[in-house]
Short mmCIF file of C-alpha atoms in Angstrom, two decimals:
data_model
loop_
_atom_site.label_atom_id
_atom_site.label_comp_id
_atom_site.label_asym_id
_atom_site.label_seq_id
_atom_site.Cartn_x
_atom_site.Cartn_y
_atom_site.Cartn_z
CA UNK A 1 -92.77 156.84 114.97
CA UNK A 2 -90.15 155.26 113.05
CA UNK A 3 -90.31 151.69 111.43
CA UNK A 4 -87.09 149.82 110.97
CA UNK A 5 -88.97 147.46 109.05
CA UNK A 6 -92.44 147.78 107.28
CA UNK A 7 -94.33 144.66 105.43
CA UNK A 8 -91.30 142.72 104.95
CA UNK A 9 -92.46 139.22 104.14
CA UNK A 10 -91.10 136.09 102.60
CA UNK A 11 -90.83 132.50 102.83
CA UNK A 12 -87.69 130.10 102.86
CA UNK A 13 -87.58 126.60 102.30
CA UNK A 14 -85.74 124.15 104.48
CA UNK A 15 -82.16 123.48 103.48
CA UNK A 16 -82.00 126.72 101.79
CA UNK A 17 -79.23 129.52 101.64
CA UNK A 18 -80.87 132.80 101.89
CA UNK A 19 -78.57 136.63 101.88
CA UNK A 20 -80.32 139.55 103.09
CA UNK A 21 -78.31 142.78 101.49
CA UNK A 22 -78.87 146.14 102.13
CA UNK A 23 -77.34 149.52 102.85
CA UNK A 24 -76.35 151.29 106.02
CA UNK A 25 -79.19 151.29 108.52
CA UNK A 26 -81.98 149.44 106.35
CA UNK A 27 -83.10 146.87 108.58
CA UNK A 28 -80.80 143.61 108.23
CA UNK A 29 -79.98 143.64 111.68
CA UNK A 30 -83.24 144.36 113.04
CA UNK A 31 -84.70 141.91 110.47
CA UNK A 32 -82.27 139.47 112.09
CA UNK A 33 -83.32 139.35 115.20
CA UNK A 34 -87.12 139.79 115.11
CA UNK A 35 -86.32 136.04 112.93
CA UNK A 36 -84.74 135.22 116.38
CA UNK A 37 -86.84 136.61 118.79
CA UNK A 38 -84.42 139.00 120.71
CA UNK A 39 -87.41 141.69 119.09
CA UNK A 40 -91.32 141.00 119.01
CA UNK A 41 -92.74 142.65 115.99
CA UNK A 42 -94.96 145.45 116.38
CA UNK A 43 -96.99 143.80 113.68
CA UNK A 44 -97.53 140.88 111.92
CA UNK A 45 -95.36 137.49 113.14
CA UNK A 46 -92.63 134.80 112.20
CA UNK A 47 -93.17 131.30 111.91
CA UNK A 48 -90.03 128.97 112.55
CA UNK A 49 -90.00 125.19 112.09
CA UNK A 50 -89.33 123.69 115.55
CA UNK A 51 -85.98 122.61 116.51
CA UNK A 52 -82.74 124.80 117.51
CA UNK A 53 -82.44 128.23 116.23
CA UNK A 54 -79.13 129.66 116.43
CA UNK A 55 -78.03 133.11 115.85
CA UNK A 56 -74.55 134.99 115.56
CA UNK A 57 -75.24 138.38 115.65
CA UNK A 58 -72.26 140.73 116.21
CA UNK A 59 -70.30 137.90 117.27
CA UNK A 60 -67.61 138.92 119.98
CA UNK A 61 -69.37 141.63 121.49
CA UNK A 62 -71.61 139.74 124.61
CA UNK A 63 -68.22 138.22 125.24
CA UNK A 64 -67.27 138.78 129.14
CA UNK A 65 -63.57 140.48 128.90
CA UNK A 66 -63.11 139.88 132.16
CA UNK A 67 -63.21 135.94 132.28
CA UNK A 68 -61.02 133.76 129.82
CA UNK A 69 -61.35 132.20 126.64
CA UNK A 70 -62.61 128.64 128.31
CA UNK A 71 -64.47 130.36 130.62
CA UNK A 72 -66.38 132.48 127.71
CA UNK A 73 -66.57 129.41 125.97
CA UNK A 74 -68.24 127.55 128.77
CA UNK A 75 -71.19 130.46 129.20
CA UNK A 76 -71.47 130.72 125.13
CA UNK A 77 -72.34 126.85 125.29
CA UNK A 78 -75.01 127.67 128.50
CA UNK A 79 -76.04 130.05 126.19
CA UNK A 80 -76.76 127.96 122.59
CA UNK A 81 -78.48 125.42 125.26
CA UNK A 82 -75.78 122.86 126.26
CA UNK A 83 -75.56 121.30 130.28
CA UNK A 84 -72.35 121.06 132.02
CA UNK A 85 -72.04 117.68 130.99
CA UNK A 86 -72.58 118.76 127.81
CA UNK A 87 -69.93 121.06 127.44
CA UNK A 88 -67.39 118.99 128.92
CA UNK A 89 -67.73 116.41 125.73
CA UNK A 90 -67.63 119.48 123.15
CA UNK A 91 -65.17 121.83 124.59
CA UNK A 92 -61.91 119.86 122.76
CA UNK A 93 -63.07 120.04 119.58
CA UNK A 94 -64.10 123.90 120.16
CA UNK A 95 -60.96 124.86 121.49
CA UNK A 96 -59.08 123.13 118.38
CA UNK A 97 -61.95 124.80 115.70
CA UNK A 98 -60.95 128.30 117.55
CA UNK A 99 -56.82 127.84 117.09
CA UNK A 100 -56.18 129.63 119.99
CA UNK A 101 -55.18 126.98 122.38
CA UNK A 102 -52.03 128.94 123.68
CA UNK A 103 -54.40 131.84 124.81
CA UNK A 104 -57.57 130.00 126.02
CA UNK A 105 -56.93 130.61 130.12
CA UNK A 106 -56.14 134.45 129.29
CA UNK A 107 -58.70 136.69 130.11
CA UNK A 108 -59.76 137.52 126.71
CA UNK A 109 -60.04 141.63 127.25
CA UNK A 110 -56.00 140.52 125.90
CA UNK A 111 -57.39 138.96 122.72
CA UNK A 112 -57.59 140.76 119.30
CA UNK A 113 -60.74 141.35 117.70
CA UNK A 114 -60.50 138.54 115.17
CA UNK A 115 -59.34 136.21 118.58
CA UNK A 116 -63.31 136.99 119.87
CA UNK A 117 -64.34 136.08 116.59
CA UNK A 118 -62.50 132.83 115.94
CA UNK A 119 -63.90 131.70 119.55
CA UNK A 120 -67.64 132.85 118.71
CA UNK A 121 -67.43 131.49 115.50
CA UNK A 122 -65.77 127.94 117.19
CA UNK A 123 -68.54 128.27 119.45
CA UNK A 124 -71.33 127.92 116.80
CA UNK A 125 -69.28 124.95 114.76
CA UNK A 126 -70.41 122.46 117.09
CA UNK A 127 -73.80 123.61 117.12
CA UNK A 128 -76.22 121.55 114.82
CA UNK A 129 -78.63 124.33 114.15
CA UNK A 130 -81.79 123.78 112.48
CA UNK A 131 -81.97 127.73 111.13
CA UNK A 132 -78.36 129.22 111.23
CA UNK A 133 -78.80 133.00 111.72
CA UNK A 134 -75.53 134.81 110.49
CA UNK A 135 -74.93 139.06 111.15
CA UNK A 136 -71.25 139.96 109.33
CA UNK A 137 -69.57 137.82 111.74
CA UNK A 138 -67.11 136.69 109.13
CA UNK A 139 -65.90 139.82 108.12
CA UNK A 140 -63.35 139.35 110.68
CA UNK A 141 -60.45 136.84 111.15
CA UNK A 142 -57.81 136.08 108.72
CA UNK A 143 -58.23 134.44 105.34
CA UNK A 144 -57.67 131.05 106.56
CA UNK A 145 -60.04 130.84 109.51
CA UNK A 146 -62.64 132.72 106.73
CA UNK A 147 -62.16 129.68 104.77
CA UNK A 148 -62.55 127.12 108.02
CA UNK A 149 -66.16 129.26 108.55
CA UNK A 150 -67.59 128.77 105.17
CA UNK A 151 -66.46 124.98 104.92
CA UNK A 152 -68.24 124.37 107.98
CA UNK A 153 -71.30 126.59 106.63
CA UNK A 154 -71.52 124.74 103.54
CA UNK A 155 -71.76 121.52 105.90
CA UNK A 156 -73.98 122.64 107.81
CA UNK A 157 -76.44 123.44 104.46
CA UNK A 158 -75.66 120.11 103.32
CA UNK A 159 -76.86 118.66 106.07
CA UNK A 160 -80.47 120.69 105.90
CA UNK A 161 -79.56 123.84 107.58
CA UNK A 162 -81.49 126.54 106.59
CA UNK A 163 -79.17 129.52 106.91
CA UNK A 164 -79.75 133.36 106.92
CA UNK A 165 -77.08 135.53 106.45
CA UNK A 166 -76.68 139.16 106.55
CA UNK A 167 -73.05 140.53 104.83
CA UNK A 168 -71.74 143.65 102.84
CA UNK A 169 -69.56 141.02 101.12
CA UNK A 170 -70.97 139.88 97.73
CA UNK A 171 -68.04 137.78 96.80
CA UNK A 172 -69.49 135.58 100.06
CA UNK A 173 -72.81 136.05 99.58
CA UNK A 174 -72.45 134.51 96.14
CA UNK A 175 -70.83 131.37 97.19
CA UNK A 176 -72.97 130.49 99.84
CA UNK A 177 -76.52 131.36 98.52
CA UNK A 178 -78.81 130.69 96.29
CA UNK A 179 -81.21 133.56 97.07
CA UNK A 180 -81.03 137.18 98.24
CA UNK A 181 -83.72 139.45 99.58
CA UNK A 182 -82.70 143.37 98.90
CA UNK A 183 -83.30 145.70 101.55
CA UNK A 184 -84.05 149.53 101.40
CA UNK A 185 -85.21 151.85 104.10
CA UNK A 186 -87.01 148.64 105.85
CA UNK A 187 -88.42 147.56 102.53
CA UNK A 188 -87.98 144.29 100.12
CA UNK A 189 -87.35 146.14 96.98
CA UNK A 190 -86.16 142.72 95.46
CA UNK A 191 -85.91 138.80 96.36
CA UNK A 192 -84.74 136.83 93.78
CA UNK A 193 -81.84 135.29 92.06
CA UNK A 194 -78.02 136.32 93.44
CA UNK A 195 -77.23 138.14 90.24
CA UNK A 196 -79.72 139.71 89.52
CA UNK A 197 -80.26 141.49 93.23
CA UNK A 198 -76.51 141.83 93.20
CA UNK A 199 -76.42 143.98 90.14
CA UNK A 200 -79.77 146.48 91.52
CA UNK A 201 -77.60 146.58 94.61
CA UNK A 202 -75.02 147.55 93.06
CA UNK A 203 -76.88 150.19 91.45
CA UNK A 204 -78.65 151.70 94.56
CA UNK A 205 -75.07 151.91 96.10
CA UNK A 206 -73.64 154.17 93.17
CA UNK A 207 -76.36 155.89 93.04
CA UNK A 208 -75.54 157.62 96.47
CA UNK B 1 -97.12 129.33 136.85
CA UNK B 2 -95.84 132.41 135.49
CA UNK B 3 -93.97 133.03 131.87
CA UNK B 4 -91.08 134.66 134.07
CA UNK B 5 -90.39 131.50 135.92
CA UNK B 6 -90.97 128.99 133.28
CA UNK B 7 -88.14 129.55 131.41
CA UNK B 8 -85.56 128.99 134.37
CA UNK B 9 -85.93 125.04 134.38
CA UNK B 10 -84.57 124.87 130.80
CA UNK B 11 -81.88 127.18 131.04
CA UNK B 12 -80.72 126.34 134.56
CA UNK B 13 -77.30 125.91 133.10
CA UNK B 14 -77.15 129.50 131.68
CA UNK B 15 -78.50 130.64 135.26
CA UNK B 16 -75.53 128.52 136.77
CA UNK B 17 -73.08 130.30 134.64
CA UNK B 18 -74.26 133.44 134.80
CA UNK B 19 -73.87 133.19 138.66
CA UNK B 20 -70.74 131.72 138.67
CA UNK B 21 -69.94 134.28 136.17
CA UNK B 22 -70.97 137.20 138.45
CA UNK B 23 -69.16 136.19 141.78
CA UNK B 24 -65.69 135.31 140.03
CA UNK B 25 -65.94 138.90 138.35
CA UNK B 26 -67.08 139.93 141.49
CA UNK B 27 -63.40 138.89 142.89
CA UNK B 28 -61.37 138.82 139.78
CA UNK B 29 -58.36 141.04 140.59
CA UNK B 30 -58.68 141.23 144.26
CA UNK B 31 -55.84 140.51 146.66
CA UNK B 32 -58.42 139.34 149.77
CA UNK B 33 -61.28 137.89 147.26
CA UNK B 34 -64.30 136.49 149.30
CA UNK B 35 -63.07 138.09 152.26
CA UNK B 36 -64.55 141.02 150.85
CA UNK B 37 -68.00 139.71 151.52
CA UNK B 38 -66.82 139.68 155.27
CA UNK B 39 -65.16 142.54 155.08
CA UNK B 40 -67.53 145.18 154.01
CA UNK B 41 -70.47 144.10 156.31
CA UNK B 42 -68.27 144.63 159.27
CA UNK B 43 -66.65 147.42 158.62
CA UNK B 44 -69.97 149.15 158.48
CA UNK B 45 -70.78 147.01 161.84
CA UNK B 46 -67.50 148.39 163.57
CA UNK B 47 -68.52 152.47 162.17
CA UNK B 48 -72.41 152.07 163.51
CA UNK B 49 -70.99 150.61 166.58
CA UNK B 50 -68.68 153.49 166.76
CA UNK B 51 -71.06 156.02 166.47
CA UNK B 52 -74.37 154.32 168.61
CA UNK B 53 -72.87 152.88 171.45
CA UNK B 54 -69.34 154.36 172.19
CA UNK B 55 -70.53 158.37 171.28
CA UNK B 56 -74.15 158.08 171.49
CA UNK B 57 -73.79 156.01 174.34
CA UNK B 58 -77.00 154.19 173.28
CA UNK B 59 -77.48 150.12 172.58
CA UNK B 60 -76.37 147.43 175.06
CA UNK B 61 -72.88 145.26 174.90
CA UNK B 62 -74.18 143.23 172.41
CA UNK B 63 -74.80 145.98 169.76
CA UNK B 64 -72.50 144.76 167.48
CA UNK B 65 -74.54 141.26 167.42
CA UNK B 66 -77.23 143.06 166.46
CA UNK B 67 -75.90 145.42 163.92
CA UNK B 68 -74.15 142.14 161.80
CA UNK B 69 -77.26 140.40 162.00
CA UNK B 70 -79.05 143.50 160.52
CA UNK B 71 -76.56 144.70 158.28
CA UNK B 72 -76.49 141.65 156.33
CA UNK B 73 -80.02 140.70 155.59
CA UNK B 74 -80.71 144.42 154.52
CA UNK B 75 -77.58 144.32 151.97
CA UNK B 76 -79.02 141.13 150.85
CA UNK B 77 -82.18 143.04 149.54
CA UNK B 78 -80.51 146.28 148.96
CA UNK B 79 -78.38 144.62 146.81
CA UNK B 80 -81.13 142.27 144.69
CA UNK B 81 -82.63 145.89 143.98
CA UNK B 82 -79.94 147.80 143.14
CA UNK B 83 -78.04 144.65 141.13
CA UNK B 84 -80.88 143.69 139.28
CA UNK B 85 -82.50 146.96 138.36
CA UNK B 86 -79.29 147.55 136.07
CA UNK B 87 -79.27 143.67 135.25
CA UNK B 88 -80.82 144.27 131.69
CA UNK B 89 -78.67 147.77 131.00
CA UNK B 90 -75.71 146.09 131.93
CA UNK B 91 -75.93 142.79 129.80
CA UNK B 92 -77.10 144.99 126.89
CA UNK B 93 -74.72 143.54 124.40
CA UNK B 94 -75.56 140.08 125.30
CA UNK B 95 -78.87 140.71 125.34
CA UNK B 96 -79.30 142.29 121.62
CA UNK B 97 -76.84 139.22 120.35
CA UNK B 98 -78.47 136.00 122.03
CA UNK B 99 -82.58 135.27 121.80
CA UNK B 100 -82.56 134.58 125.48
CA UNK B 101 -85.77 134.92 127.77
CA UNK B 102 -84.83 138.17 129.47
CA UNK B 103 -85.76 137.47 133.14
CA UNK B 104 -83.36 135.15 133.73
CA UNK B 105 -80.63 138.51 133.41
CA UNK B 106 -82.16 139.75 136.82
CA UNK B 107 -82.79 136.42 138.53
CA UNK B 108 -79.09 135.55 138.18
CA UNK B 109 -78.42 138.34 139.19
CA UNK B 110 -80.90 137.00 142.60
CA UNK B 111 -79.12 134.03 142.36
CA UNK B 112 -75.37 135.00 142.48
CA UNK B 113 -76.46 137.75 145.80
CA UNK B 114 -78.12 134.86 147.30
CA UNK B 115 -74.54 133.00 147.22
CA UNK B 116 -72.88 136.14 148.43
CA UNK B 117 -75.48 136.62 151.23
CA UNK B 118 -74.89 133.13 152.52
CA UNK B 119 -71.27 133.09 152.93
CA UNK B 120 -71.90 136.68 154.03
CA UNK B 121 -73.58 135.35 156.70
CA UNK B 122 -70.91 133.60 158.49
CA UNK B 123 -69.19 136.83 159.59
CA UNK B 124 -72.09 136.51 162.27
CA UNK B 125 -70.27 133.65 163.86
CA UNK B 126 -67.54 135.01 165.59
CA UNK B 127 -70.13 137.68 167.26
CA UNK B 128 -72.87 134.68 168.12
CA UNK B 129 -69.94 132.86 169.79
CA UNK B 130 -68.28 135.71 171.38
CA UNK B 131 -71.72 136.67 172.80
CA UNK B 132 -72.77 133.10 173.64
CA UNK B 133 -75.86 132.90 171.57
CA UNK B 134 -77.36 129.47 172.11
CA UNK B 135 -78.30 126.78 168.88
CA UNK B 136 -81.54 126.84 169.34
CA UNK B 137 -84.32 125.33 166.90
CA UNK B 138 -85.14 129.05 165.81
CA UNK B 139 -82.60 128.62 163.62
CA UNK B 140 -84.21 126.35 161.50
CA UNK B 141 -86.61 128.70 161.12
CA UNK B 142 -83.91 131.21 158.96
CA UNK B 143 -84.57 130.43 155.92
CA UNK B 144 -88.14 131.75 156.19
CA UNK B 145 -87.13 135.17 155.93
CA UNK B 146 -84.32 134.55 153.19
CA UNK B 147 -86.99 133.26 150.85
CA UNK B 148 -89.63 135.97 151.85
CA UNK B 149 -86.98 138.63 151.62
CA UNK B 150 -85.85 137.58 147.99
CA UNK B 151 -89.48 137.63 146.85
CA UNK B 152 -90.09 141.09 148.03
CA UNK B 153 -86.36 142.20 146.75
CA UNK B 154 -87.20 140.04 143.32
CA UNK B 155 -90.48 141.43 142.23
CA UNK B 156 -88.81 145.06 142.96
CA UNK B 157 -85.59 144.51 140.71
CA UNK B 158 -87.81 143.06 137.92
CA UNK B 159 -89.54 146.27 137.69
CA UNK B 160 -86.82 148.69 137.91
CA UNK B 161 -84.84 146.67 135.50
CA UNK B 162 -87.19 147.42 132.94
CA UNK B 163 -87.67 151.31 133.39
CA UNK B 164 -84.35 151.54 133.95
CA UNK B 165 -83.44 150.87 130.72
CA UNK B 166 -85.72 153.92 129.67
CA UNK B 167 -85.24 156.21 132.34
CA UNK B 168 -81.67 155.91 133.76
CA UNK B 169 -82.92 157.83 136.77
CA UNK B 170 -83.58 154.39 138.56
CA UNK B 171 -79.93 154.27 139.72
CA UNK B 172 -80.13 157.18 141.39
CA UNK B 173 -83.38 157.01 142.76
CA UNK B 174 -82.68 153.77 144.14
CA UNK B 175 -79.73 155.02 145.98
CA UNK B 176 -81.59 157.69 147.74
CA UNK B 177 -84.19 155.21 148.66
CA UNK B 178 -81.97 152.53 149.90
CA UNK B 179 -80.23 154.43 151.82
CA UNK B 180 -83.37 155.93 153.60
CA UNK B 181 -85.50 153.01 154.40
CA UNK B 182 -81.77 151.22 155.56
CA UNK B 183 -82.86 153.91 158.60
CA UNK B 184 -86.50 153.86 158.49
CA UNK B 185 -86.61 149.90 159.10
CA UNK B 186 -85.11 147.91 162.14
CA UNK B 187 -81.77 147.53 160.71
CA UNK B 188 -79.14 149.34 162.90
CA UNK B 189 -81.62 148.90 165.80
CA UNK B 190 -84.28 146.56 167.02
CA UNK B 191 -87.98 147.02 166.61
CA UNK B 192 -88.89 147.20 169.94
CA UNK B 193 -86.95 150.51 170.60
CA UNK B 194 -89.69 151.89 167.43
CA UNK B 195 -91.82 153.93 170.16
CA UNK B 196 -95.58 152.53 170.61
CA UNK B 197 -97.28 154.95 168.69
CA UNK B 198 -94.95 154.46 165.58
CA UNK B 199 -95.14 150.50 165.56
CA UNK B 200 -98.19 150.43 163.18
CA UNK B 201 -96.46 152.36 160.89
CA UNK B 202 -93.58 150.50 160.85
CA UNK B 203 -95.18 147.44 160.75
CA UNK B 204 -96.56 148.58 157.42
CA UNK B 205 -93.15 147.84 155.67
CA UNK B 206 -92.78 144.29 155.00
CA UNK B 207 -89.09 144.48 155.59
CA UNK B 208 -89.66 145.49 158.95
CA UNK B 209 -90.77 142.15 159.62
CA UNK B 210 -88.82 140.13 157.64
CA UNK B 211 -85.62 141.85 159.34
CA UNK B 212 -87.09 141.28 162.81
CA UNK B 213 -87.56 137.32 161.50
CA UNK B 214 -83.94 136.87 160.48
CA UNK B 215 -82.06 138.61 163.75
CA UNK B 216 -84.23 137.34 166.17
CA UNK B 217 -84.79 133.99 164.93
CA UNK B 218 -80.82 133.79 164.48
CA UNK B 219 -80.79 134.72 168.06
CA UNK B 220 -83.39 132.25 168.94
CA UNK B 221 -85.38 134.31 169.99
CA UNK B 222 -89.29 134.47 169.62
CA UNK B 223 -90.46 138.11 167.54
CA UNK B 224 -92.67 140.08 169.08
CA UNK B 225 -95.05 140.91 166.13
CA UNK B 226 -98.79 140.44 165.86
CA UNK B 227 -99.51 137.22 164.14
CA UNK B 228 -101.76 139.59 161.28
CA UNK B 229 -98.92 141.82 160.78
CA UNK B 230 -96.92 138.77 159.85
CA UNK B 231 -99.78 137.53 158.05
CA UNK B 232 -99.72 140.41 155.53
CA UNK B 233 -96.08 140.80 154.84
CA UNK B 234 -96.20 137.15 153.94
CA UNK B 235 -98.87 137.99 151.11
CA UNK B 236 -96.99 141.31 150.77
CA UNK B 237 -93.97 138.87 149.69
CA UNK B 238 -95.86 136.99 146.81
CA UNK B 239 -97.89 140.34 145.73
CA UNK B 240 -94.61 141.95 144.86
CA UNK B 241 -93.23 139.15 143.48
CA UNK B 242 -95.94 137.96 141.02
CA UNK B 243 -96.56 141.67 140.56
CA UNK B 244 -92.92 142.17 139.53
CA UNK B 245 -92.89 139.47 136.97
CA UNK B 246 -96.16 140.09 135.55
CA UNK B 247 -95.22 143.93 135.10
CA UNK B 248 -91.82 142.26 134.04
CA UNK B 249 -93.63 140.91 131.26
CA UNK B 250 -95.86 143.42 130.06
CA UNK B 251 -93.03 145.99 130.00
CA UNK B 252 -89.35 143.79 128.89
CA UNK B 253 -90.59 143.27 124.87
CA UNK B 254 -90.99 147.56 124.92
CA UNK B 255 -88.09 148.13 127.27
CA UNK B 256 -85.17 145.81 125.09
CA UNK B 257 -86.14 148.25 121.92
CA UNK B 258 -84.36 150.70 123.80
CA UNK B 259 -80.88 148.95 124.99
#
């Protein structure tokens, strides 16, 4: 049988910034979501404060082509827990975050892939998470909606987010946390300081 | 009551958008939209009567009443089952992305057919007027067999959802079956043309009787089934049901490994 994942374990304060870094197929993804529940774990278990998870894994891709932007917006909402009413209030302001007002009654099977990422991304800016669960989703979208993301990010962890975020991009990871957890064929080889799991990283990386 | 059902209160609004979601794909792109829902029932309706009463010579004038009013329960099930058994393969994306409970993938899924079948249902005015069916109180008594029907329908899809996303065999198996109990139950005819000495039998399949509720009761008429055959397809209705979602959620945690 094979184990993405095998005795992973850590801890992470409230309010903190944490990267998870790793090559290719070792487990960030799957790590990801057993945090969030879309997998039980075989063995062992997570604990997570109460209060609203929120995850954006592989942002774009449960997207409905078929329906429009609003529409998709409207069901992503649903989705991260709001009522009708709800959405009504937020939908302006999510709409405006996305920068695609022209395009928002198009069905969005028309829409570029950093379009679906702009309106996941909008999506999750009104969202007052308690854990933030990130998966790559900024490595699309231009520089300037990059920029919008990490603003609101580094809001969000002002205002006692704890966020988790899985990238290949170490310029990003080293802005926005203070930790990283390294890992290797489902394994934490390391979980420490930025720099000093960047540079073994780096090193595992050349060394293939 | 049951984990499967618990979760639908608090995310009635993702149920709600999931339906709406389904039945404006459902007619996204068509020229005749809803109609479609009309359509296709009676098409099949206008075929069967073809076939059974002009060829075979068999059935009486009002055939056609009785074909729509059979036609479009059994689609209603037919169409739970098949719908909801690729419920989970079909929202895979969305399912790996978003920590949602995954039941509520098949029961909107139950939800948006249940729509359908409604509307569906008023092609069977133009045939209850043109054969002068009176508005009786039997009618009241409809939605009996709607709500037994979607148990029995539920508790199958909830099932095949989840070893369908193992064993992609379930589509086809499905179709086979469908298409063979469509003629082994009182669909295109009535139940008492089922000779004597095959009655038990049929009476064995709950859909037998729940078919028998909805045309005859639609025709206000009484049905002619032993009150302990009716009985047990009414437990029949909650056993597959609660069997469905407790299966549902012994097998979904292994089954969304594999999506």
């Amino acid at each position: 049988m094979f184990w993405a994942l095998r005795g992973v374990s850590f801890r992470i304060q409230r309010g903190e910034v944490v990267g998870i870094i790793g090559r290719n197929g070792s487990g960030k993804s799957t790590l990801l979501r057993v945090i969030c529940g879309i997998y039980g774990p075989d063995r062992g278990s997570v604990m997570l404060p109460t209060g609203r998870v929120s995850a954006l894994l592989e942002l774009g891709s449960g997207f409905r082509d078929e329906l429009s932007g609003m529409e998709n917006i409207r069901l992503a909402c649903a989705i991260q827990g709001f009522s009708s009413s709800e959405i009504d209030a937020i939908i302006e302001p999510i709409i405006s975050f996305s920068g695609i007002e022209e395009f928002i009654d198009q069905p969005i099977r028309t829409y570029s892939s950093g379009m679906k990422a702009r309106l996941g991304f909008a999506v999750a800016s009104v969202v007052e998470p308690d854990v933030l669960l990130i998966d790559e989703v900024l490595a699309v979208g231009d520089a300037g909606f990059r920029q919008r993301c990490m603003t609101r990010i580094e809001q969000l962890v002002a205002g006692d987010t704890t966020v988790v975020v899985v990238s290949h991009n170490t310029a990003e990871l080293e802005r926005l946390c203070s930790r990283l957890i390294l890992l290797e064929r489902g394994i934490v080889i390391m979980d420490g300081a930025v720099k000093d799991v960047l540079e073994r990283y780096q090193q595992i990386t050349a060394s293939t | 009551m049951l984990s499967v059902f618990k979760h639908i209160k608090k995310h009635r609004y993702v149920v709600q958008n999931f339906v709406i979601r389904d039945i404006k794909i459902k007619y996204r792109g068509t020229i005749f939209g809803y109609l479609w829902s009309l359509l296709e029932p009676l098409s099949m309706v206008l075929i069967y009567d073809f076939v059974f009463r002009i060829i075979m010579r068999r059935g009486d004038a009002n055939y056609p009443l009785i074909l729509v009013l059979g036609i479009l329960p059994y689609n209603y099930v037919s169409s739970i089952i098949v719908g909801g058994a690729s419920a989970l393969v079909n929202s895979a994306s969305l399912i790996r992305r978003v920590p949602l409970p995954r039941e509520l993938f098949v029961l909107s899924v139950v939800g948006s057919n249940l729509v359908t079948f409604l509307l569906s249902m008023l092609a069977a005015v133009p045939f209850m007027i043109a054969f002068e069916i009176p508005i009786g109180w039997h009618l009241l008594l409809f939605p009996i067999p709607v709500v037994l029907m979607t148990a029995f329908a539920t508790g199958i899809a909830l099932v095949m959802a989840c070893i369908n996303v193992v064993y992609r065999d379930v589509g086809y198996v499905l179709r086979v079956a469908i298409r063979m109990v469509m003629y082994l139950s009182p669909v295109i005819y009535e139940l008492d043309r089922v000779p004597e000495r095959f009655r038990d039998l049929y009476l064995l399949n709950p859909l037998s009787v729940y078919l028998t509720m909805a045309r005859n009761w639609m025709l206000s008429r009484p049905i002619d089934i032993p009150p302990s055959d009716v009985a047990i397809s009414v437990v029949l209705a909650l056993v597959f049901l609660v069997g469905g979602a407790y299966t549902f959620a012994m097998l979904e945690k292994k089954a969304v490994k594999f999506l």
